[in-house]
PDB file of C-alpha atoms in Angstrom:
ATOM      1  CA  MET A 236       0.000   0.000   0.000  1.00 47.00           C
ATOM      2  CA  SER A 237       1.465   3.322  -1.068  1.00 47.00           C
ATOM      3  CA  ARG A 238       2.173   5.860   1.539  1.00 48.00           C
ATOM      4  CA  PHE A 239       1.386   9.508   1.007  1.00 48.00           C
ATOM      5  CA  VAL A 240       2.864  12.407   2.928  1.00 49.00           C
ATOM      6  CA  SER A 241       1.331  15.867   2.945  1.00 48.00           C
ATOM      7  CA  ASN A 242       3.826  18.476   1.797  1.00 48.00           C
ATOM      8  CA  SER A 243       2.772  21.877   3.067  1.00 48.00           C
ATOM      9  CA  ARG A 244       5.579  23.672   1.200  1.00 49.00           C
ATOM     10  CA  TYR A 245       4.231  22.826  -2.261  1.00 47.00           C
ATOM     11  CA  GLY A 246       0.657  22.260  -1.253  1.00 47.00           C
ATOM     12  CA  LEU A 247       0.795  18.830  -2.909  1.00 48.00           C
ATOM     13  CA  ASN A 248       0.445  15.252  -1.911  1.00 50.00           C
ATOM     14  CA  GLN A 249       3.745  13.700  -2.991  1.00 49.00           C
ATOM     15  CA  ALA A 250       4.139   9.971  -3.026  1.00 49.00           C
ATOM     16  CA  THR A 251       6.915   8.708  -0.844  1.00 50.00           C
ATOM     17  CA  SER A 252       7.439   5.739  -3.130  1.00 51.00           C
ATOM     18  CA  PRO A 253      11.023   5.655  -4.530  1.00 53.00           C
ATOM     19  CA  SER A 254       9.717   4.912  -8.067  1.00 54.00           C
ATOM     20  CA  PHE A 255       7.703   8.117  -8.299  1.00 53.00           C
ATOM     21  CA  LYS A 256       9.270  11.263  -9.955  1.00 55.00           C
ATOM     22  CA  CYS A 257       7.708  14.714  -9.974  1.00 57.00           C
ATOM     23  CA  GLU A 258       8.478  16.876 -13.130  1.00 58.00           C
ATOM     24  CA  TYR A 259       7.538  20.568 -13.502  1.00 54.00           C
ATOM     25  CA  PRO A 260       6.557  22.052 -16.920  1.00 57.00           C
ATOM     26  CA  LYS A 261       9.278  24.127 -18.696  1.00 55.00           C
ATOM     27  CA  PRO A 262       8.805  26.880 -21.412  1.00 53.00           C
ATOM     28  CA  ARG A 263       9.181  25.505 -24.943  1.00 53.00           C
ATOM     29  CA  PRO A 264      12.051  27.383 -26.801  1.00 54.00           C
ATOM     30  CA  ARG A 265      11.518  28.701 -30.358  1.00 59.00           C
ATOM     31  CA  SER A 266      13.453  26.639 -32.811  1.00 69.00           C
ATOM     32  CA  LEU A 267      16.420  28.225 -34.693  1.00 71.00           C
ATOM     33  CA  GLU A 268      14.929  27.135 -37.990  1.00 73.00           C
ATOM     34  CA  SER A 269      11.773  29.176 -37.443  1.00 76.00           C
ATOM     35  CA  GLN A 270      13.857  32.274 -36.576  1.00 74.00           C
ATOM     36  CA  ILE A 271      15.893  31.988 -39.788  1.00 76.00           C
ATOM     37  CA  THR A 272      12.731  31.569 -41.818  1.00 77.00           C
ATOM     38  CA  GLY A 273      11.244  34.700 -40.290  1.00 78.00           C
ATOM     39  CA  LEU A 274      14.344  36.744 -41.075  1.00 80.00           C
ATOM     40  CA  LYS A 275      14.319  35.563 -44.683  1.00 80.00           C
ATOM     41  CA  GLU A 276      10.686  36.503 -45.090  1.00 83.00           C
ATOM     42  CA  GLN A 277      11.282  39.951 -43.584  1.00 84.00           C
ATOM     43  CA  ARG A 278      14.229  40.644 -45.863  1.00 85.00           C
ATOM     44  CA  ALA A 279      12.255  39.480 -48.884  1.00 84.00           C
ATOM     45  CA  CYS A 280       9.434  41.887 -47.991  1.00 85.00           C
ATOM     46  CA  ASP A 281      11.901  44.785 -47.554  1.00 84.00           C
ATOM     47  CA  SER A 282      13.560  44.014 -50.904  1.00 85.00           C
ATOM     48  CA  GLU A 283      10.221  43.907 -52.691  1.00 86.00           C
ATOM     49  CA  ALA A 284       9.262  47.255 -51.162  1.00 86.00           C
ATOM     50  CA  GLN A 285      12.551  48.829 -52.304  1.00 86.00           C
ATOM     51  CA  ILE A 286      12.190  47.399 -55.822  1.00 87.00           C
ATOM     52  CA  PHE A 287       8.648  48.733 -56.018  1.00 86.00           C
ATOM     53  CA  ALA A 288       9.789  52.202 -54.896  1.00 87.00           C
ATOM     54  CA  LEU A 289      12.658  52.263 -57.415  1.00 87.00           C
ATOM     55  CA  THR A 290      10.380  51.068 -60.213  1.00 87.00           C
ATOM     56  CA  ARG A 291       7.917  53.815 -59.368  1.00 87.00           C
ATOM     57  CA  GLN A 292      10.696  56.432 -59.463  1.00 86.00           C
ATOM     58  CA  LYS A 293      11.904  55.035 -62.791  1.00 84.00           C
ATOM     59  CA  TYR A 294       8.502  55.395 -64.435  1.00 84.00           C
ATOM     60  CA  ALA A 295       8.131  58.880 -62.985  1.00 84.00           C
ATOM     61  CA  LYS A 296      11.464  59.899 -64.565  1.00 82.00           C
ATOM     62  CA  LEU A 297      10.467  58.342 -67.883  1.00 80.00           C
ATOM     63  CA  VAL A 298       7.296  60.404 -67.870  1.00 79.00           C
ATOM     64  CA  GLU A 299       9.333  63.518 -67.093  1.00 76.00           C
ATOM     65  CA  ILE A 300      11.785  62.780 -69.927  1.00 72.00           C
ATOM     66  CA  ALA A 301       8.894  62.216 -72.313  1.00 72.00           C
ATOM     67  CA  SER A 302       7.492  65.626 -71.421  1.00 69.00           C
ATOM     68  CA  PHE A 303      10.875  67.228 -72.177  1.00 65.00           C
ATOM     69  CA  ARG A 304      10.976  65.460 -75.533  1.00 63.00           C
ATOM     70  CA  ASN A 305       7.751  67.181 -76.434  1.00 64.00           C
ATOM     71  CA  ILE A 306       9.377  70.552 -75.671  1.00 61.00           C
ATOM     72  CA  LEU A 307      12.797  70.036 -77.275  1.00 58.00           C
ATOM     73  CA  PRO A 308      11.821  69.320 -80.922  1.00 63.00           C
ATOM     74  CA  PRO A 309      10.459  72.855 -81.512  1.00 64.00           C
ATOM     75  CA  VAL A 310      13.565  74.296 -79.817  1.00 61.00           C
ATOM     76  CA  ARG A 311      15.869  72.280 -82.069  1.00 62.00           C
ATOM     77  CA  ARG A 312      14.252  73.852 -85.098  1.00 67.00           C
ATOM     78  CA  VAL A 313      14.951  77.391 -83.861  1.00 66.00           C
ATOM     79  CA  PRO A 314      18.035  78.929 -85.561  1.00 70.00           C
ATOM     80  CA  LEU A 315      21.088  79.382 -83.363  1.00 65.00           C
ATOM     81  CA  GLU A 316      20.993  83.126 -83.962  1.00 66.00           C
ATOM     82  CA  ILE A 317      17.568  83.380 -82.309  1.00 67.00           C
ATOM     83  CA  LEU A 318      18.596  81.128 -79.424  1.00 62.00           C
ATOM     84  CA  SER A 319      21.645  83.329 -78.894  1.00 63.00           C
ATOM     85  CA  VAL A 320      19.478  86.450 -78.757  1.00 64.00           C
ATOM     86  CA  ILE A 321      17.135  84.779 -76.264  1.00 63.00           C
ATOM     87  CA  PHE A 322      20.119  83.880 -74.105  1.00 59.00           C
ATOM     88  CA  GLU A 323      21.474  87.415 -74.482  1.00 57.00           C
ATOM     89  CA  LEU A 324      18.229  88.977 -73.263  1.00 58.00           C
ATOM     90  CA  ALA A 325      17.655  86.477 -70.467  1.00 55.00           C
ATOM     91  CA  TYR A 326      20.542  87.687 -68.323  1.00 50.00           C
ATOM     92  CA  LEU A 327      19.953  91.451 -68.621  1.00 49.00           C
ATOM     93  CA  PRO A 328      19.317  93.201 -65.287  1.00 44.00           C
ATOM     94  CA  LYS A 329      15.739  94.230 -64.632  1.00 42.00           C
ATOM     95  CA  MET A 330      15.931  98.016 -64.529  1.00 36.00           C
ATOM     96  CA  GLU A 331      14.053 100.971 -65.953  1.00 34.00           C
ATOM     97  CA  PHE A 332      16.706 101.672 -68.552  1.00 34.00           C
ATOM     98  CA  PHE A 333      19.592  99.788 -70.073  1.00 35.00           C
ATOM     99  CA  ILE A 334      22.730 101.244 -71.623  1.00 36.00           C
ATOM    100  CA  PRO A 335      24.137  99.010 -74.390  1.00 39.00           C
ATOM    101  CA  GLY A 336      27.496  97.547 -73.460  1.00 38.00           C
ATOM    102  CA  ALA A 337      27.140  98.150 -69.743  1.00 35.00           C
ATOM    103  CA  THR A 338      25.095  97.057 -66.753  1.00 34.00           C
ATOM    104  CA  SER A 339      24.074  98.779 -63.556  1.00 32.00           C
ATOM    105  CA  SER A 340      26.214  98.614 -60.428  1.00 32.00           C
ATOM    106  CA  CYS A 341      24.560  95.947 -58.300  1.00 32.00           C
ATOM    107  CA  THR A 342      26.954  93.912 -56.189  1.00 31.00           C
ATOM    108  CA  PRO A 343      30.698  93.216 -56.542  1.00 33.00           C
ATOM    109  CA  THR A 344      30.204  89.558 -57.450  1.00 38.00           C
ATOM    110  CA  SER A 345      31.243  87.657 -60.555  1.00 41.00           C
ATOM    111  CA  PHE A 346      29.436  84.651 -61.949  1.00 43.00           C
ATOM    112  CA  LEU A 347      29.945  82.314 -64.847  1.00 44.00           C
ATOM    113  CA  LEU A 348      26.726  81.436 -66.616  1.00 47.00           C
ATOM    114  CA  PHE A 349      26.920  78.286 -68.702  1.00 45.00           C
ATOM    115  CA  VAL A 350      24.148  77.171 -71.044  1.00 47.00           C
ATOM    116  CA  ARG A 351      24.159  74.421 -73.642  1.00 46.00           C
ATOM    117  CA  LEU A 352      22.064  74.879 -76.793  1.00 46.00           C
ATOM    118  CA  ARG A 353      22.245  72.012 -79.222  1.00 46.00           C
ATOM    119  CA  LYS A 354      25.824  71.883 -80.564  1.00 45.00           C
ATOM    120  CA  MET A 355      26.551  75.364 -79.309  1.00 47.00           C
ATOM    121  CA  SER A 356      27.653  76.228 -75.793  1.00 45.00           C
ATOM    122  CA  LEU A 357      27.292  79.743 -74.444  1.00 49.00           C
ATOM    123  CA  VAL A 358      29.396  81.037 -71.587  1.00 49.00           C
ATOM    124  CA  ARG A 359      28.922  84.494 -70.121  1.00 51.00           C
ATOM    125  CA  LEU A 360      30.928  86.182 -67.419  1.00 48.00           C
ATOM    126  CA  LEU A 361      28.653  88.371 -65.301  1.00 46.00           C
ATOM    127  CA  ASP A 362      30.561  90.921 -63.244  1.00 44.00           C
ATOM    128  CA  PHE A 363      28.169  93.403 -61.636  1.00 40.00           C
ATOM    129  CA  GLN A 364      30.601  96.197 -60.848  1.00 40.00           C
ATOM    130  CA  PRO A 365      30.845  99.832 -61.986  1.00 36.00           C
ATOM    131  CA  ARG A 366      33.018  98.696 -64.918  1.00 36.00           C
ATOM    132  CA  SER A 367      31.121  95.560 -65.715  1.00 35.00           C
ATOM    133  CA  ALA A 368      32.440  92.738 -67.859  1.00 36.00           C
ATOM    134  CA  LEU A 369      30.012  90.747 -69.943  1.00 37.00           C
ATOM    135  CA  SER A 370      31.398  88.061 -72.176  1.00 39.00           C
ATOM    136  CA  ILE A 371      29.885  85.345 -74.310  1.00 39.00           C
ATOM    137  CA  ILE A 372      31.653  82.462 -75.989  1.00 39.00           C
ATOM    138  CA  GLY A 373      29.924  80.055 -78.336  1.00 38.00           C
ATOM    139  CA  ILE A 374      31.662  76.775 -79.073  1.00 35.00           C
ATOM    140  CA  THR A 375      30.672  73.515 -80.697  1.00 33.00           C
ATOM    141  CA  LYS A 376      32.653  71.393 -78.223  1.00 35.00           C
ATOM    142  CA  PRO A 377      31.003  71.160 -74.754  1.00 37.00           C
ATOM    143  CA  TRP A 378      32.910  72.195 -71.640  1.00 38.00           C
ATOM    144  CA  PRO A 379      33.043  68.895 -69.702  1.00 40.00           C
ATOM    145  CA  GLU A 380      34.131  70.415 -66.393  1.00 40.00           C
ATOM    146  CA  LEU A 381      30.919  72.417 -66.034  1.00 38.00           C
ATOM    147  CA  GLU A 382      27.229  71.683 -65.842  1.00 39.00           C
ATOM    148  CA  SER A 383      24.498  74.101 -66.804  1.00 38.00           C
ATOM    149  CA  GLY A 384      24.030  76.637 -64.085  1.00 37.00           C
ATOM    150  CA  LEU A 385      25.435  79.682 -62.334  1.00 35.00           C
ATOM    151  CA  ILE A 386      28.905  79.258 -60.843  1.00 35.00           C
ATOM    152  CA  GLY A 387      30.983  81.789 -58.926  1.00 34.00           C
ATOM    153  CA  VAL A 388      34.358  82.543 -60.520  1.00 33.00           C
ATOM    154  CA  GLU A 389      37.238  84.956 -60.259  1.00 32.00           C
ATOM    155  CA  ALA A 390      36.699  87.901 -62.575  1.00 30.00           C
ATOM    156  CA  PHE A 391      38.712  88.037 -65.804  1.00 32.00           C
ATOM    157  CA  TYR A 392      40.810  84.939 -65.099  1.00 35.00           C
ATOM    158  CA  TRP A 393      38.497  82.213 -66.371  1.00 38.00           C
ATOM    159  CA  MET A 394      39.124  82.914 -70.018  1.00 40.00           C
ATOM    160  CA  SER A 395      42.892  82.417 -69.795  1.00 37.00           C
ATOM    161  CA  ASN A 396      42.234  78.845 -68.629  1.00 39.00           C
ATOM    162  CA  PHE A 397      39.498  78.169 -71.150  1.00 45.00           C
ATOM    163  CA  ALA A 398      40.110  75.018 -73.189  1.00 44.00           C
ATOM    164  CA  PHE A 399      39.720  76.357 -76.730  1.00 50.00           C
ATOM    165  CA  SER A 400      39.160  73.715 -79.340  1.00 54.00           C
ATOM    166  CA  ARG A 401      40.011  73.471 -83.013  1.00 59.00           C
ATOM    167  CA  SER A 402      36.297  72.796 -83.600  1.00 62.00           C
ATOM    168  CA  ASP A 403      35.157  76.185 -82.272  1.00 62.00           C
ATOM    169  CA  SER A 404      32.820  77.759 -84.826  1.00 74.00           C
ATOM    170  CA  ILE A 405      31.539  80.878 -83.040  1.00 72.00           C
ATOM    171  CA  ILE A 406      33.388  83.227 -80.723  1.00 74.00           C
ATOM    172  CA  GLY A 407      31.927  86.363 -79.203  1.00 68.00           C
ATOM    173  CA  CYS A 408      33.213  88.550 -76.386  1.00 70.00           C
ATOM    174  CA  SER A 409      31.513  91.515 -74.777  1.00 64.00           C
ATOM    175  CA  GLY A 410      33.058  93.439 -71.908  1.00 63.00           C
ATOM    176  CA  ILE A 411      36.230  95.283 -70.976  1.00 65.00           C
ATOM    177  CA  SER A 412      39.527  94.867 -72.764  1.00 70.00           C
ATOM    178  CA  GLN A 413      41.082  92.413 -70.263  1.00 67.00           C
ATOM    179  CA  ILE A 414      38.792  89.595 -71.350  1.00 65.00           C
ATOM    180  CA  VAL A 415      40.093  89.518 -74.936  1.00 74.00           C
ATOM    181  CA  PHE A 416      43.831  89.645 -74.267  1.00 77.00           C
ATOM    182  CA  PRO A 417      44.067  85.861 -73.539  1.00 72.00           C
ATOM    183  CA  LEU A 418      42.204  85.285 -76.794  1.00 76.00           C
ATOM    184  CA  PHE A 419      44.605  87.498 -78.755  1.00 83.00           C
ATOM    185  CA  ARG A 420      47.592  85.519 -77.462  1.00 81.00           C
ATOM    186  CA  LEU A 421      46.450  82.286 -79.106  1.00 81.00           C
ATOM    187  CA  PRO A 422      48.300  81.134 -82.261  1.00 82.00           C
ATOM    188  CA  CYS A 423      46.781  81.609 -85.705  1.00 83.00           C
ATOM    189  CA  SER A 424      46.249  77.849 -86.162  1.00 80.00           C
ATOM    190  CA  THR A 425      43.859  77.558 -83.201  1.00 79.00           C
ATOM    191  CA  PHE A 426      40.491  78.082 -84.908  1.00 80.00           C
ATOM    192  CA  ILE A 427      40.449  76.138 -88.155  1.00 84.00           C
ATOM    193  CA  GLN A 428      36.640  75.662 -87.931  1.00 81.00           C
ATOM    194  CA  LEU A 429      35.825  79.236 -86.940  1.00 82.00           C
ATOM    195  CA  GLU A 430      33.034  80.898 -88.918  1.00 85.00           C
ATOM    196  CA  ARG A 431      31.922  83.980 -86.957  1.00 84.00           C
ATOM    197  CA  VAL A 432      33.626  86.437 -84.604  1.00 84.00           C
ATOM    198  CA  ALA A 433      31.929  89.180 -82.577  1.00 79.00           C
ATOM    199  CA  LEU A 434      33.942  91.509 -80.323  1.00 80.00           C
ATOM    200  CA  ALA A 435      32.248  94.285 -78.330  1.00 74.00           C
ATOM    201  CA  ILE A 436      34.853  95.860 -76.054  1.00 75.00           C
ATOM    202  CA  PHE A 437      33.922  98.823 -73.853  1.00 68.00           C
ATOM    203  CA  ASP A 438      36.354 100.552 -71.488  1.00 63.00           C
ATOM    204  CA  GLY A 439      36.592 103.939 -69.816  1.00 52.00           C
ATOM    205  CA  ASP A 440      38.116 107.076 -71.262  1.00 50.00           C
ATOM    206  CA  ASP A 441      41.686 105.736 -71.039  1.00 54.00           C
ATOM    207  CA  GLY A 442      41.754 103.420 -74.034  1.00 60.00           C
ATOM    208  CA  VAL A 443      44.390 100.737 -74.604  1.00 69.00           C
ATOM    209  CA  ASN A 444      46.979 101.272 -77.349  1.00 73.00           C
ATOM    210  CA  LEU A 445      46.820  98.033 -79.322  1.00 75.00           C
ATOM    211  CA  GLY A 446      49.398  99.258 -81.803  1.00 73.00           C
ATOM    212  CA  TYR A 447      51.955  99.312 -78.994  1.00 77.00           C
ATOM    213  CA  LEU A 448      50.901  95.917 -77.556  1.00 80.00           C
ATOM    214  CA  TYR A 449      50.746  94.125 -80.926  1.00 81.00           C
ATOM    215  CA  PRO A 450      53.204  95.737 -83.352  1.00 82.00           C
ATOM    216  CA  ASN A 451      52.978  92.707 -85.682  1.00 84.00           C
ATOM    217  CA  LYS A 452      49.160  92.614 -85.589  1.00 87.00           C
ATOM    218  CA  ILE A 453      46.929  90.086 -83.858  1.00 87.00           C
ATOM    219  CA  GLN A 454      47.262  86.785 -85.722  1.00 88.00           C
ATOM    220  CA  THR A 455      44.639  84.737 -83.829  1.00 88.00           C
ATOM    221  CA  PHE A 456      42.078  84.576 -86.660  1.00 89.00           C
ATOM    222  CA  PHE A 457      44.388  84.983 -89.635  1.00 90.00           C
ATOM    223  CA  LYS A 458      44.438  81.280 -90.630  1.00 89.00           C
ATOM    224  CA  SER A 459      40.749  80.477 -90.117  1.00 89.00           C
ATOM    225  CA  PRO A 460      39.721  79.141 -93.528  1.00 90.00           C
ATOM    226  CA  ARG A 461      35.962  79.223 -92.796  1.00 90.00           C
ATOM    227  CA  LEU A 462      35.720  82.669 -91.211  1.00 91.00           C
ATOM    228  CA  TYR A 463      33.181  84.781 -93.098  1.00 92.00           C
ATOM    229  CA  HIS A 464      31.579  87.136 -90.536  1.00 91.00           C
ATOM    230  CA  VAL A 465      33.354  89.713 -88.340  1.00 90.00           C
ATOM    231  CA  ASN A 466      31.627  92.150 -85.983  1.00 88.00           C
ATOM    232  CA  ILE A 467      33.760  94.689 -84.092  1.00 86.00           C
ATOM    233  CA  GLN A 468      32.295  97.265 -81.722  1.00 81.00           C
ATOM    234  CA  GLY A 469      33.415  99.327 -78.756  1.00 75.00           C
ATOM    235  CA  ASN A 470      35.582 102.155 -77.509  1.00 70.00           C
ATOM    236  CA  ALA A 471      38.265 100.345 -75.549  1.00 62.00           C
ATOM    237  CA  PHE A 472      41.248 101.049 -77.794  1.00 65.00           C
ATOM    238  CA  THR A 473      42.950 104.216 -79.004  1.00 54.00           C
ATOM    239  CA  THR A 474      43.978 102.303 -82.118  1.00 63.00           C
ATOM    240  CA  SER A 475      41.228 100.813 -84.243  1.00 70.00           C
ATOM    241  CA  LEU A 476      40.922  97.102 -83.511  1.00 79.00           C
ATOM    242  CA  LEU A 477      40.310  96.493 -87.179  1.00 80.00           C
ATOM    243  CA  GLU A 478      43.663  98.100 -87.955  1.00 80.00           C
ATOM    244  CA  VAL A 479      45.698  95.704 -85.786  1.00 84.00           C
ATOM    245  CA  LEU A 480      43.585  92.579 -86.322  1.00 87.00           C
ATOM    246  CA  ALA A 481      44.960  90.334 -89.067  1.00 89.00           C
ATOM    247  CA  LEU A 482      41.967  88.804 -90.865  1.00 90.00           C
ATOM    248  CA  PRO A 483      41.527  86.559 -93.914  1.00 91.00           C
ATOM    249  CA  THR A 484      39.931  89.501 -95.714  1.00 90.00           C
ATOM    250  CA  ALA A 485      39.595  87.801 -99.106  1.00 90.00           C
ATOM    251  CA  GLN A 486      37.060  85.291 -97.772  1.00 92.00           C
ATOM    252  CA  LEU A 487      34.957  87.649 -95.618  1.00 93.00           C
ATOM    253  CA  THR A 488      31.353  88.133 -96.734  1.00 93.00           C
ATOM    254  CA  SER A 489      30.057  90.201 -93.788  1.00 92.00           C
ATOM    255  CA  LEU A 490      31.810  93.011 -91.906  1.00 91.00           C
ATOM    256  CA  ILE A 491      30.358  95.217 -89.152  1.00 89.00           C
ATOM    257  CA  VAL A 492      32.477  97.917 -87.519  1.00 86.00           C
ATOM    258  CA  ALA A 493      31.286 100.468 -84.954  1.00 81.00           C
ATOM    259  CA  SER A 494      33.197 102.692 -82.546  1.00 69.00           C
ATOM    260  CA  ILE A 495      31.061 104.775 -80.217  1.00 57.00           C
ATOM    261  CA  SER A 496      33.553 107.053 -78.478  1.00 53.00           C
ATOM    262  CA  LEU A 497      37.186 107.318 -79.521  1.00 52.00           C
ATOM    263  CA  VAL A 498      38.038 108.745 -82.944  1.00 52.00           C
ATOM    264  CA  PRO A 499      39.802 106.169 -85.120  1.00 57.00           C
ATOM    265  CA  ASP A 500      41.501 106.876 -88.392  1.00 62.00           C
ATOM    266  CA  PRO A 501      38.992 106.197 -91.209  1.00 67.00           C
ATOM    267  CA  ALA A 502      41.940 105.060 -93.297  1.00 68.00           C
ATOM    268  CA  ALA A 503      42.097 101.962 -91.095  1.00 69.00           C
ATOM    269  CA  TYR A 504      38.737 100.898 -92.479  1.00 75.00           C
ATOM    270  CA  ALA A 505      39.765 101.804 -96.010  1.00 78.00           C
ATOM    271  CA  ASN A 506      42.908  99.678 -95.908  1.00 78.00           C
ATOM    272  CA  THR A 507      40.861  96.661 -94.836  1.00 82.00           C
ATOM    273  CA  LEU A 508      38.063  97.271 -97.324  1.00 84.00           C
ATOM    274  CA  TYR A 509      40.484  97.266-100.243  1.00 84.00           C
ATOM    275  CA  ALA A 510      41.230  93.607 -99.501  1.00 86.00           C
ATOM    276  CA  CYS A 511      37.604  92.533 -98.849  1.00 88.00           C
ATOM    277  CA  ASN A 512      36.607  91.837-102.436  1.00 86.00           C
ATOM    278  CA  GLY A 513      33.941  89.260-101.542  1.00 89.00           C
ATOM    279  CA  LEU A 514      31.924  91.361 -99.088  1.00 91.00           C
ATOM    280  CA  ILE A 515      28.151  90.960 -99.354  1.00 92.00           C
ATOM    281  CA  ASN A 516      27.163  92.920 -96.233  1.00 92.00           C
ATOM    282  CA  LEU A 517      29.011  96.001 -94.933  1.00 90.00           C
ATOM    283  CA  GLU A 518      28.045  98.163 -91.954  1.00 88.00           C
ATOM    284  CA  ILE A 519      30.280 100.966 -90.621  1.00 84.00           C
ATOM    285  CA  ASP A 520      29.533 103.503 -87.902  1.00 80.00           C
ATOM    286  CA  LEU A 521      32.182 106.254 -87.601  1.00 74.00           C
ATOM    287  CA  PRO A 522      32.430 108.656 -84.621  1.00 69.00           C
ATOM    288  CA  VAL A 523      33.436 111.550 -86.891  1.00 65.00           C
ATOM    289  CA  ASP A 524      31.532 114.257 -88.720  1.00 59.00           C
ATOM    290  CA  ASP A 525      33.379 114.054 -92.020  1.00 58.00           C
ATOM    291  CA  GLY A 526      33.409 110.258 -92.450  1.00 62.00           C
ATOM    292  CA  PHE A 527      35.473 108.906 -95.329  1.00 67.00           C
ATOM    293  CA  SER A 528      37.448 111.067 -97.650  1.00 68.00           C
ATOM    294  CA  ALA A 529      35.665 112.210-100.800  1.00 69.00           C
ATOM    295  CA  ASN A 530      38.583 110.880-102.848  1.00 73.00           C
ATOM    296  CA  LEU A 531      38.193 107.338-101.534  1.00 73.00           C
ATOM    297  CA  SER A 532      37.327 104.795-104.215  1.00 79.00           C
ATOM    298  CA  ILE A 533      36.706 101.118-103.377  1.00 81.00           C
ATOM    299  CA  LEU A 534      35.201  98.488-105.668  1.00 83.00           C
ATOM    300  CA  LEU A 535      33.071  95.825-103.942  1.00 85.00           C
ATOM    301  CA  SER A 536      31.423  93.969-106.804  1.00 86.00           C
ATOM    302  CA  ALA A 537      29.593  91.363-104.638  1.00 88.00           C
ATOM    303  CA  LEU A 538      28.147  93.885-102.174  1.00 89.00           C
ATOM    304  CA  LYS A 539      24.366  93.665-101.614  1.00 90.00           C
ATOM    305  CA  THR A 540      23.873  95.539 -98.320  1.00 90.00           C
ATOM    306  CA  LEU A 541      25.634  98.777 -97.362  1.00 88.00           C
ATOM    307  CA  LYS A 542      25.117 100.899 -94.262  1.00 87.00           C
ATOM    308  CA  ILE A 543      27.509 103.729 -93.318  1.00 81.00           C
ATOM    309  CA  SER A 544      26.699 106.254 -90.604  1.00 80.00           C
ATOM    310  CA  CYS A 545      28.624 108.956 -88.744  1.00 74.00           C
ATOM    311  CA  HIS A 546      27.962 110.495 -85.350  1.00 65.00           C
ATOM    312  CA  LYS A 547      29.533 113.153 -83.162  1.00 63.00           C
ATOM    313  CA  VAL A 548      31.782 112.161 -80.277  1.00 54.00           C
TER     314      VAL A 548
END
């Protein structure tokens, strides 16, 4: 007969028989396999969520690109001359009046504005100071170091480090005389693809004597076999820029010369015109009352457009 003893400590009746064992329930641990499976499922869900988000962003960008494609075709059909004018007008300061060749004194800060239009890149140095410098350079080879935008630069030094290319087709500078000196130091074989040049240089009353700086003339554009259009304006030099600029005159079809302040020698224009036999368009604005000499005789057989004006200084 089994004997039972009352155990007040546990509140149980424990058998005193040696063959009886009392076991207490223990918590069942979660298996390692189930934990690994849960982690895999969680990572799979996170990956699917990331892929879905990236796919959504991709389609959003494709829609955005498609909208730009609808805008760009009409722009591509616009002539470069019109795009250049739009770019020219876009940067002008908003003021009640605007003096050609100069900007208002705003803040002593210089910026480099870089815009890409088709195969033509436009770079303009904006220097809002009393003697402002505005320059524009159009090239067919993009400038890889820069993206489109407004970038702060040191005034007048950027052009000396500019990577000119043999494929440059358009060059135009507008500003004070310092911005063109690095250009004038380039060898004559630099621009073999050059077609158009526009220089508008405006300084103060103390003009620069180019005849003293370049006694052998400026040879930068002399060996440009495709150059046909030259536009020279400004009052920065005591010597006419056309007089010291060596040009392939025999191949020029368009020539525009204007000096708004200093009095150049009209003979400088005459000497150049004698060699420009193929001119189709000629525009000259002289800051003198008398203009050319009455004895001057020049034959331009291909000329179709002629505009000569004189104004008082």
